[in-house]
Coordinates of C-alpha atoms (C1' of nucleotides) in Angstrom, one line a residue:
Chain A
M1 CA 62.8 -34.9 35.6
V2 CA 61.6 -36.0 32.2
T3 CA 64.1 -34.2 30.0
E4 CA 67.1 -34.2 32.3
N5 CA 69.2 -31.1 32.0
T6 CA 72.2 -32.1 29.9
A7 CA 74.1 -28.9 30.4
P8 CA 77.9 -28.9 30.5
N9 CA 78.0 -30.3 33.9
G10 CA 75.4 -31.2 36.5
A11 CA 77.8 -31.0 39.3
D12 CA 77.9 -28.3 42.0
P13 CA 80.6 -25.7 41.1
A14 CA 82.5 -26.4 44.3
G15 CA 82.9 -30.1 43.7
A16 CA 84.8 -31.8 40.9
P17 CA 83.2 -31.3 37.5
A18 CA 81.5 -34.6 37.1
R19 CA 81.1 -36.1 33.7
P20 CA 77.7 -35.8 32.2
Q21 CA 75.4 -38.8 32.7
R22 CA 74.7 -39.3 29.0
R23 CA 77.0 -38.5 26.2
L24 CA 76.1 -35.4 24.3
R25 CA 75.5 -35.4 20.6
V26 CA 78.6 -34.0 18.9
D27 CA 76.8 -31.0 17.5
A28 CA 75.5 -30.2 21.0
Q29 CA 79.0 -30.3 22.4
R30 CA 80.3 -28.1 19.7
N31 CA 77.6 -25.5 20.2
I32 CA 78.2 -25.5 23.9
D33 CA 81.9 -24.8 23.2
S34 CA 81.0 -22.0 20.7
L35 CA 78.6 -20.5 23.2
L36 CA 81.1 -20.4 26.0
Q37 CA 83.7 -18.9 23.7
A38 CA 81.2 -16.3 22.5
A39 CA 80.0 -15.6 26.0
K40 CA 83.5 -14.9 27.1
T41 CA 84.0 -12.5 24.2
A42 CA 80.7 -10.8 24.7
F43 CA 81.2 -10.5 28.5
G44 CA 84.5 -8.8 27.7
T45 CA 83.0 -6.3 25.2
S46 CA 79.5 -5.7 26.5
G47 CA 79.8 -6.7 30.1
V48 CA 78.1 -9.6 31.8
D49 CA 74.7 -8.1 30.8
A50 CA 75.4 -8.7 27.1
P51 CA 72.1 -9.5 25.3
A52 CA 71.5 -13.2 24.8
K53 CA 71.0 -12.6 21.1
E54 CA 74.4 -11.1 20.8
I55 CA 76.0 -14.1 22.4
A56 CA 74.0 -16.5 20.3
D57 CA 74.8 -14.7 17.1
L58 CA 78.4 -14.6 18.0
A59 CA 78.3 -18.3 18.5
G60 CA 76.5 -18.9 15.3
V61 CA 73.5 -20.5 16.9
G62 CA 69.9 -19.5 17.7
V63 CA 68.8 -18.2 21.0
G64 CA 66.9 -21.3 21.6
T65 CA 70.1 -23.3 21.6
L66 CA 71.6 -20.9 24.2
Y67 CA 68.7 -21.4 26.6
R68 CA 68.6 -25.2 26.0
H69 CA 72.1 -25.5 27.4
F70 CA 72.0 -22.7 29.9
P71 CA 68.4 -22.3 31.1
Q72 CA 69.4 -19.5 33.4
R73 CA 71.6 -16.7 32.7
S74 CA 73.6 -17.4 35.8
D75 CA 74.4 -20.9 34.4
L76 CA 76.2 -19.3 31.5
V77 CA 78.1 -16.9 33.7
K78 CA 79.1 -19.8 36.1
A79 CA 80.2 -22.0 33.2
V80 CA 82.4 -19.2 31.6
F81 CA 83.9 -18.4 35.0
Q82 CA 84.7 -22.0 35.8
R83 CA 86.1 -22.7 32.4
E84 CA 88.5 -19.8 32.7
V85 CA 89.4 -20.7 36.2
D86 CA 90.2 -24.2 35.1
A87 CA 92.2 -22.9 32.1
C88 CA 94.3 -20.7 34.3
A89 CA 94.8 -23.2 37.1
D90 CA 95.7 -25.9 34.6
A91 CA 98.3 -23.6 33.1
A92 CA 100.2 -24.0 36.4
S93 CA 101.2 -27.6 35.9
A94 CA 102.0 -27.0 32.2
L95 CA 104.3 -24.1 33.1
S96 CA 105.8 -26.1 35.9
A97 CA 106.7 -28.9 33.5
A98 CA 108.2 -26.5 30.9
H99 CA 110.2 -24.1 33.0
E100 CA 112.4 -23.7 36.0
P101 CA 110.4 -23.3 39.2
G102 CA 111.1 -19.6 39.5
V103 CA 110.3 -18.8 35.9
A104 CA 107.2 -21.0 36.1
L105 CA 106.0 -19.1 39.1
E106 CA 106.6 -15.7 37.5
K107 CA 104.9 -16.7 34.3
W108 CA 101.9 -18.1 36.1
L109 CA 101.5 -14.9 38.1
H110 CA 101.3 -13.0 34.8
R111 CA 98.8 -15.5 33.6
Y112 CA 96.8 -15.0 36.7
T113 CA 96.9 -11.3 36.3
E114 CA 95.5 -11.6 32.8
F115 CA 92.7 -13.7 34.2
L116 CA 91.8 -11.1 36.7
A117 CA 91.9 -8.3 34.2
T118 CA 89.1 -9.9 32.2
K119 CA 87.0 -10.4 35.3
R120 CA 86.3 -6.8 36.1
G121 CA 82.6 -7.2 35.2
L122 CA 82.2 -10.7 36.5
A123 CA 83.5 -9.7 40.0
A124 CA 80.5 -7.3 40.4
A125 CA 78.1 -10.1 39.4
L126 CA 79.7 -12.5 41.8
H127 CA 79.2 -10.2 44.7
S128 CA 75.7 -9.1 43.7
G129 CA 74.1 -11.3 46.2
D130 CA 72.6 -13.8 43.8
P131 CA 72.8 -17.1 45.6
A132 CA 73.6 -18.8 42.3
F133 CA 77.1 -17.5 42.6
D134 CA 77.7 -18.3 46.2
A135 CA 79.8 -21.3 45.4
L136 CA 82.1 -19.6 42.9
P137 CA 84.5 -18.0 45.3
G138 CA 85.1 -21.3 46.9
Y139 CA 85.7 -22.9 43.5
F140 CA 88.1 -20.1 42.8
M141 CA 90.2 -20.9 45.9
S142 CA 89.9 -24.6 45.5
R143 CA 91.5 -24.4 42.1
F144 CA 94.0 -21.6 42.5
G145 CA 95.1 -22.4 46.0
P146 CA 96.7 -25.7 45.1
A147 CA 97.9 -24.5 41.7
L148 CA 99.8 -21.6 43.1
G149 CA 100.7 -23.6 46.2
S150 CA 102.6 -26.2 44.2
L151 CA 104.4 -23.6 42.2
L152 CA 105.4 -21.8 45.4
D153 CA 106.6 -25.0 47.0
A154 CA 108.7 -25.9 44.0
A155 CA 110.2 -22.4 43.8
A156 CA 110.9 -22.5 47.6
A157 CA 112.5 -25.9 47.3
A158 CA 114.8 -24.5 44.6
G159 CA 115.6 -21.7 47.0
E160 CA 114.2 -19.0 44.6
V161 CA 111.5 -17.7 46.9
R162 CA 111.0 -17.6 50.6
A163 CA 108.8 -20.3 52.0
D164 CA 106.7 -18.5 54.5
I165 CA 104.1 -17.0 52.3
P166 CA 100.8 -18.8 52.0
A167 CA 99.4 -19.1 48.4
K168 CA 96.2 -17.5 49.6
D169 CA 97.9 -14.3 50.5
V170 CA 99.5 -14.0 47.2
L171 CA 96.2 -14.7 45.4
Y172 CA 94.5 -12.0 47.4
A173 CA 97.3 -9.6 47.1
V174 CA 97.4 -9.8 43.3
A175 CA 93.6 -9.7 43.2
H176 CA 93.6 -6.5 45.1
L177 CA 96.3 -5.0 43.0
C178 CA 94.2 -5.6 39.9
M179 CA 91.1 -3.9 41.5
P180 CA 91.7 -0.2 41.0
G181 CA 88.4 0.7 42.5
A182 CA 88.2 3.0 45.5
D183 CA 88.7 0.3 48.0
E184 CA 92.0 0.7 49.8
G185 CA 93.7 3.5 47.9
P186 CA 97.2 3.4 46.5
A187 CA 98.9 2.8 49.8
F188 CA 97.3 -0.6 50.0
S189 CA 98.5 -1.5 46.5
M190 CA 101.9 -0.3 47.3
R191 CA 102.1 -2.5 50.3
M192 CA 101.0 -5.4 48.2
V193 CA 103.5 -4.7 45.5
A194 CA 106.2 -4.5 48.1
L195 CA 105.2 -7.9 49.4
L196 CA 105.3 -9.4 46.0
I197 CA 108.5 -7.9 44.6
D198 CA 110.6 -7.6 47.7
G199 CA 109.2 -10.3 49.9
L200 CA 108.4 -13.1 47.5
R201 CA 111.2 -13.3 45.1
H202 CA 114.3 -12.2 46.9
G203 CA 114.9 -12.6 50.6
A204 CA 114.7 -16.4 50.4
G205 CA 116.0 -16.4 54.0
T206 CA 116.9 -12.7 54.5
R207 CA 114.7 -9.7 54.5
D208 CA 115.3 -6.1 55.1
S209 CA 112.8 -3.3 55.8
Chain B
M1 CA 68.9 23.4 28.3
V2 CA 65.3 24.6 28.1
T3 CA 63.8 22.7 30.9
E4 CA 66.6 22.6 33.4
N5 CA 66.8 19.5 35.4
T6 CA 65.4 20.3 38.8
A7 CA 66.4 17.0 40.4
P8 CA 67.2 16.9 44.1
N9 CA 70.5 18.5 43.6
G10 CA 72.5 19.5 40.6
A11 CA 75.8 19.4 42.5
D12 CA 78.5 16.9 42.0
P13 CA 78.2 14.1 44.5
A14 CA 81.6 14.7 45.9
G15 CA 80.9 18.4 46.7
A16 CA 78.5 19.9 49.2
P17 CA 74.9 19.3 48.2
A18 CA 74.1 22.7 46.7
R19 CA 70.6 24.1 47.0
P20 CA 68.6 23.8 43.8
Q21 CA 68.6 26.9 41.6
R22 CA 64.8 27.3 41.5
R23 CA 62.6 26.3 44.4
L24 CA 60.6 23.2 43.7
R25 CA 56.9 23.0 43.8
V26 CA 55.8 21.5 47.1
D27 CA 54.2 18.4 45.5
A28 CA 57.4 17.8 43.5
Q29 CA 59.5 17.9 46.6
R30 CA 57.1 15.6 48.4
N31 CA 57.1 13.1 45.6
I32 CA 60.9 13.2 45.5
D33 CA 61.0 12.4 49.2
S34 CA 58.5 9.6 48.7
L35 CA 60.5 8.2 45.8
L36 CA 63.7 8.2 47.8
Q37 CA 62.0 6.5 50.7
A38 CA 60.4 4.0 48.4
A39 CA 63.6 3.3 46.5
K40 CA 65.4 2.7 49.8
T41 CA 62.8 0.1 50.8
A42 CA 62.7 -1.5 47.3
F43 CA 66.5 -1.7 47.1
G44 CA 66.4 -3.5 50.4
T45 CA 63.8 -6.0 49.4
S46 CA 64.4 -6.5 45.7
G47 CA 67.9 -5.3 45.3
V48 CA 69.2 -2.3 43.3
D49 CA 67.6 -3.8 40.2
A50 CA 64.1 -3.4 41.6
P51 CA 61.6 -2.6 38.8
A52 CA 60.9 1.0 38.3
K53 CA 57.2 0.3 38.6
E54 CA 57.6 -1.2 42.0
I55 CA 59.4 1.8 43.3
A56 CA 56.8 4.2 41.8
D57 CA 53.9 2.2 43.2
L58 CA 55.5 2.1 46.6
A59 CA 55.9 5.9 46.5
G60 CA 52.3 6.3 45.3
V61 CA 53.3 8.0 42.1
G62 CA 53.4 7.2 38.4
V63 CA 56.5 5.9 36.7
G64 CA 56.6 9.2 34.7
T65 CA 57.2 11.1 37.9
L66 CA 60.0 8.8 38.8
Y67 CA 61.8 9.4 35.5
R68 CA 61.1 13.1 35.7
H69 CA 63.1 13.5 38.8
F70 CA 65.6 10.7 38.2
P71 CA 66.2 10.5 34.4
Q72 CA 68.8 7.8 34.9
R73 CA 68.6 4.9 37.1
S74 CA 72.0 5.7 38.5
D75 CA 70.6 9.1 39.6
L76 CA 68.2 7.4 41.9
V77 CA 70.8 5.1 43.3
K78 CA 73.2 7.9 43.9
A79 CA 70.5 10.0 45.6
V80 CA 69.5 7.2 47.9
F81 CA 73.1 6.4 48.7
Q82 CA 74.0 10.0 49.4
R83 CA 70.9 10.6 51.5
E84 CA 71.8 7.6 53.7
V85 CA 75.4 8.6 54.0
D86 CA 74.3 12.0 55.1
A87 CA 71.8 10.6 57.6
C88 CA 74.4 8.4 59.1
A89 CA 77.2 11.0 59.1
D90 CA 74.9 13.6 60.6
A91 CA 74.0 11.2 63.4
A92 CA 77.6 11.6 64.6
S93 CA 77.2 15.2 65.8
A94 CA 73.8 14.4 67.3
L95 CA 75.2 11.5 69.2
S96 CA 78.2 13.5 70.2
A97 CA 76.0 16.2 71.7
A98 CA 73.8 13.7 73.6
H99 CA 76.3 11.3 75.0
E100 CA 79.7 10.9 76.6
P101 CA 82.5 10.7 74.0
G102 CA 83.0 7.0 74.5
V103 CA 79.3 6.1 74.3
A104 CA 78.8 8.4 71.3
L105 CA 81.6 6.6 69.5
E106 CA 80.2 3.2 70.3
K107 CA 76.7 4.1 69.3
W108 CA 77.8 5.6 66.1
L109 CA 79.8 2.5 65.2
H110 CA 76.6 0.6 65.6
R111 CA 74.8 3.1 63.5
Y112 CA 77.5 2.7 60.8
T113 CA 77.2 -1.0 60.9
E114 CA 73.5 -0.8 60.3
F115 CA 74.2 1.5 57.4
L116 CA 76.6 -1.0 55.9
A117 CA 74.2 -3.9 56.4
T118 CA 71.7 -2.2 54.1
K119 CA 74.3 -1.6 51.4
R120 CA 75.0 -5.2 50.4
G121 CA 73.4 -4.8 47.0
L122 CA 74.5 -1.2 46.5
A123 CA 78.1 -2.1 47.0
A124 CA 78.0 -4.4 44.0
A125 CA 76.5 -1.6 41.9
L126 CA 79.1 0.8 43.1
H127 CA 81.9 -1.4 41.9
S128 CA 80.2 -2.5 38.7
G129 CA 82.3 -0.1 36.6
D130 CA 79.6 2.3 35.8
P131 CA 81.3 5.7 35.7
A132 CA 78.2 7.3 37.2
F133 CA 79.2 5.9 40.5
D134 CA 82.9 6.8 40.4
A135 CA 82.4 9.8 42.7
L136 CA 80.5 8.0 45.4
P137 CA 83.3 6.3 47.3
G138 CA 84.9 9.7 47.6
Y139 CA 81.7 11.1 48.9
F140 CA 81.6 8.3 51.4
M141 CA 85.0 9.1 52.8
S142 CA 84.5 12.8 52.7
R143 CA 81.4 12.5 55.0
F144 CA 82.4 9.6 57.2
G145 CA 86.0 10.5 57.6
P146 CA 85.4 13.8 59.5
A147 CA 82.3 12.4 61.2
L148 CA 84.2 9.5 62.8
G149 CA 87.3 11.6 63.1
S150 CA 85.7 14.0 65.5
L151 CA 84.1 11.2 67.5
L152 CA 87.5 9.6 67.7
D153 CA 89.2 12.8 68.7
A154 CA 86.7 13.5 71.4
A155 CA 87.0 10.0 72.8
A156 CA 90.7 10.1 72.7
A157 CA 90.7 13.5 74.5
A158 CA 88.6 11.9 77.2
G159 CA 91.1 9.2 77.5
E160 CA 88.7 6.5 76.5
V161 CA 90.4 5.3 73.3
R162 CA 93.9 5.4 72.0
A163 CA 94.7 8.2 69.7
D164 CA 96.9 6.5 67.1
I165 CA 94.2 5.0 64.9
P166 CA 93.1 6.9 61.8
A167 CA 89.4 7.1 61.2
K168 CA 89.9 5.7 57.7
D169 CA 91.3 2.5 59.1
V170 CA 88.3 2.0 61.3
L171 CA 85.9 2.7 58.5
Y172 CA 87.5 0.2 56.3
A173 CA 87.9 -2.4 59.1
V174 CA 84.2 -2.3 59.9
A175 CA 83.3 -2.3 56.2
H176 CA 85.3 -5.4 55.7
L177 CA 83.8 -7.0 58.7
C178 CA 80.3 -6.5 57.3
M179 CA 81.2 -8.0 54.0
P180 CA 80.9 -11.7 54.6
G181 CA 81.6 -12.5 50.9
A182 CA 84.5 -14.7 50.1
D183 CA 87.0 -11.9 50.0
E184 CA 89.4 -12.3 52.9
G185 CA 88.0 -15.2 54.9
P186 CA 87.5 -15.3 58.6
A187 CA 91.1 -14.7 59.4
F188 CA 91.0 -11.2 58.0
S189 CA 87.8 -10.5 59.9
M190 CA 89.4 -11.7 63.1
R191 CA 92.3 -9.4 62.7
M192 CA 89.9 -6.6 62.2
V193 CA 87.8 -7.5 65.2
A194 CA 91.0 -7.6 67.2
L195 CA 91.9 -4.2 66.1
L196 CA 88.6 -2.8 67.0
I197 CA 88.0 -4.5 70.3
D198 CA 91.5 -4.8 71.7
G199 CA 93.1 -1.9 70.0
L200 CA 90.5 0.8 69.9
R201 CA 88.7 0.8 73.1
H202 CA 91.2 -0.3 75.7
G203 CA 94.9 0.3 75.5
A204 CA 94.6 4.1 75.6
G205 CA 98.3 4.1 76.1
T206 CA 99.1 0.5 76.7
R207 CA 98.7 -2.4 74.4
D208 CA 99.6 -6.1 74.7
S209 CA 99.8 -8.8 72.1
Chain C
dA1 C1' 68.3 -47.0 4.2
dA2 C1' 65.0 -46.4 7.9
dC3 C1' 64.1 -45.1 12.4
dT4 C1' 64.3 -42.7 16.9
dA5 C1' 66.0 -39.6 20.2
dT6 C1' 68.1 -35.4 20.5
dA7 C1' 69.0 -30.8 19.2
dC8 C1' 68.3 -26.6 16.4
dG9 C1' 66.3 -22.2 15.0
dG10 C1' 63.6 -18.5 15.2
dA11 C1' 58.9 -16.8 15.9
dA12 C1' 56.0 -15.4 19.6
dA13 C1' 54.8 -14.2 24.2
dG14 C1' 55.9 -12.0 28.4
dT15 C1' 58.5 -8.5 31.2
dC16 C1' 60.6 -4.4 32.1
dG17 C1' 62.7 0.3 31.1
dT18 C1' 61.9 4.6 29.1
dT19 C1' 59.4 8.2 26.5
dC20 C1' 55.7 11.2 25.7
dC21 C1' 51.9 14.3 26.1
dG22 C1' 47.0 15.7 27.6
dG23 C1' 45.4 17.2 31.7
dA24 C1' 45.8 18.4 36.7
dA25 C1' 47.9 21.0 40.4
dC26 C1' 50.5 24.7 42.1
dA27 C1' 52.2 29.6 42.7
dC28 C1' 51.6 34.2 42.1
dA29 C1' 49.3 38.5 41.2
dA30 C1' 45.4 41.4 41.0
Chain D
dT1 C1' 38.8 34.9 45.3
dT2 C1' 39.7 34.5 40.6
dG3 C1' 42.7 34.4 36.6
dT4 C1' 46.9 33.0 34.3
dG5 C1' 51.2 31.0 33.3
dT6 C1' 54.2 27.5 34.7
dT7 C1' 55.4 23.2 36.6
dC8 C1' 54.3 18.7 37.4
dC9 C1' 51.7 14.2 37.3
dG10 C1' 50.0 9.8 35.4
dG11 C1' 49.8 6.0 32.7
dA12 C1' 49.4 4.6 27.9
dA13 C1' 52.5 3.6 24.3
dC14 C1' 56.8 2.1 22.4
dG15 C1' 61.0 -0.6 22.1
dA16 C1' 64.6 -3.7 23.9
dC17 C1' 65.4 -7.9 25.9
dT18 C1' 64.5 -12.5 28.1
dT19 C1' 62.4 -16.8 27.9
dT20 C1' 59.3 -20.3 26.0
dC21 C1' 57.6 -23.3 22.5
dC22 C1' 57.3 -26.3 18.7
dG23 C1' 58.0 -27.7 13.7
dT24 C1' 62.0 -29.0 11.4
dA25 C1' 66.7 -30.9 10.9
dT26 C1' 70.4 -34.0 12.2
dA27 C1' 73.3 -37.4 14.8
dG28 C1' 73.4 -42.0 16.1
dT29 C1' 71.6 -46.8 15.7
dT30 C1' 69.9 -51.1 13.7

DNA sequence: AACTATACGGAAAGTCGTTCCGGAACACAA
DNA sequence: TTGTGTTCCGGAACGACTTTCCGTATAGTT
């Protein structure tokens, strides 16, 4: 209670990221940014179990600073995850403003695929049973669902894609495509590819096979 | 090369569990059994990351003994996993011999569900990208596929279930049902439940909906 | 400029995984 | 049973990493 945690956000991951109660000192904010950037990089190269020292060094700060802002390791993982989810979700409206609906949709799906590609290690952590991560899948959907939903709606309104596919299905389909584990086998992936290529884009009203 | 690894089995996980080249000393075999039992328990209570000391204490041996038989942590995980897969798969023929085909199938599915329930933590490890675990999903299928297949065939021959459902689909369906993460949501589970209840058991020839 | 609250850095302490080796236990033969 | 060679056990020792702690440095304020 005394020294209130002034970490990036004190809000629950599922809710809107509330503004911190007290404004952070500028160096603190800068270090937090550096840490998140460094953590993202380190997670990519050394996995989510990258040593704290490695992350701190990469960020150019001491380990004490890391633990000041992210008392638990899961806090750092959550923050990185949310930051990247936000970046990817926000890209939707930017793309939507800069391109035709169909193009925006296509570009965003590529962006989303990139996002998934960097989450190979994180996915395992998310499903590891640690209750600290319970809220993240919900956050994932709450951000990506509407983001893709509006792209899909716009494209459908422009007659470029069919309108009967829920955003959620597309999100899951692509997510499964990018998970080459031994889950469903190639057949599942093929079905999903078919859904995306054949079903989504063309057939805005007609559909064979 | 000099001191050949005399761990539980030197065979590849996907193949048949070959007999060790040299016979183990009885105390060694006993300790291996204790370790596997202890590891199973510890994995259940503390997750797959349970401290080595905890497992060794539970087995009543020193940590040195643990590392003698399972030089890598993944070796222990693999051994526990395979042992439980084997136990569950072997239950199929036992049940088949002791019960009517329909009952045997039902009982085995319950047994399989139990198996999955204890693998919550293991599943995360399996998909963590560690190449040591790459072969396990294949082993999983190579044991459970035929086991369930024969149960399914027998039940189908007795006219108690329909014959057009591959064992693999049932395995995946139940596996998904038992994974309450944020993967597919309740709708997916419902579809799978429907497949199992409605599709599998009744409708051995007819099917509504 | 002086002052205070906040934050930084890295040393130190604690925890856990892994290695190592002296001694105990086993298997086998006589 | 006793002897002998081999295998195996146990836990201390070592190293890597996580986490805490506090003297020092700096941003923000008057």
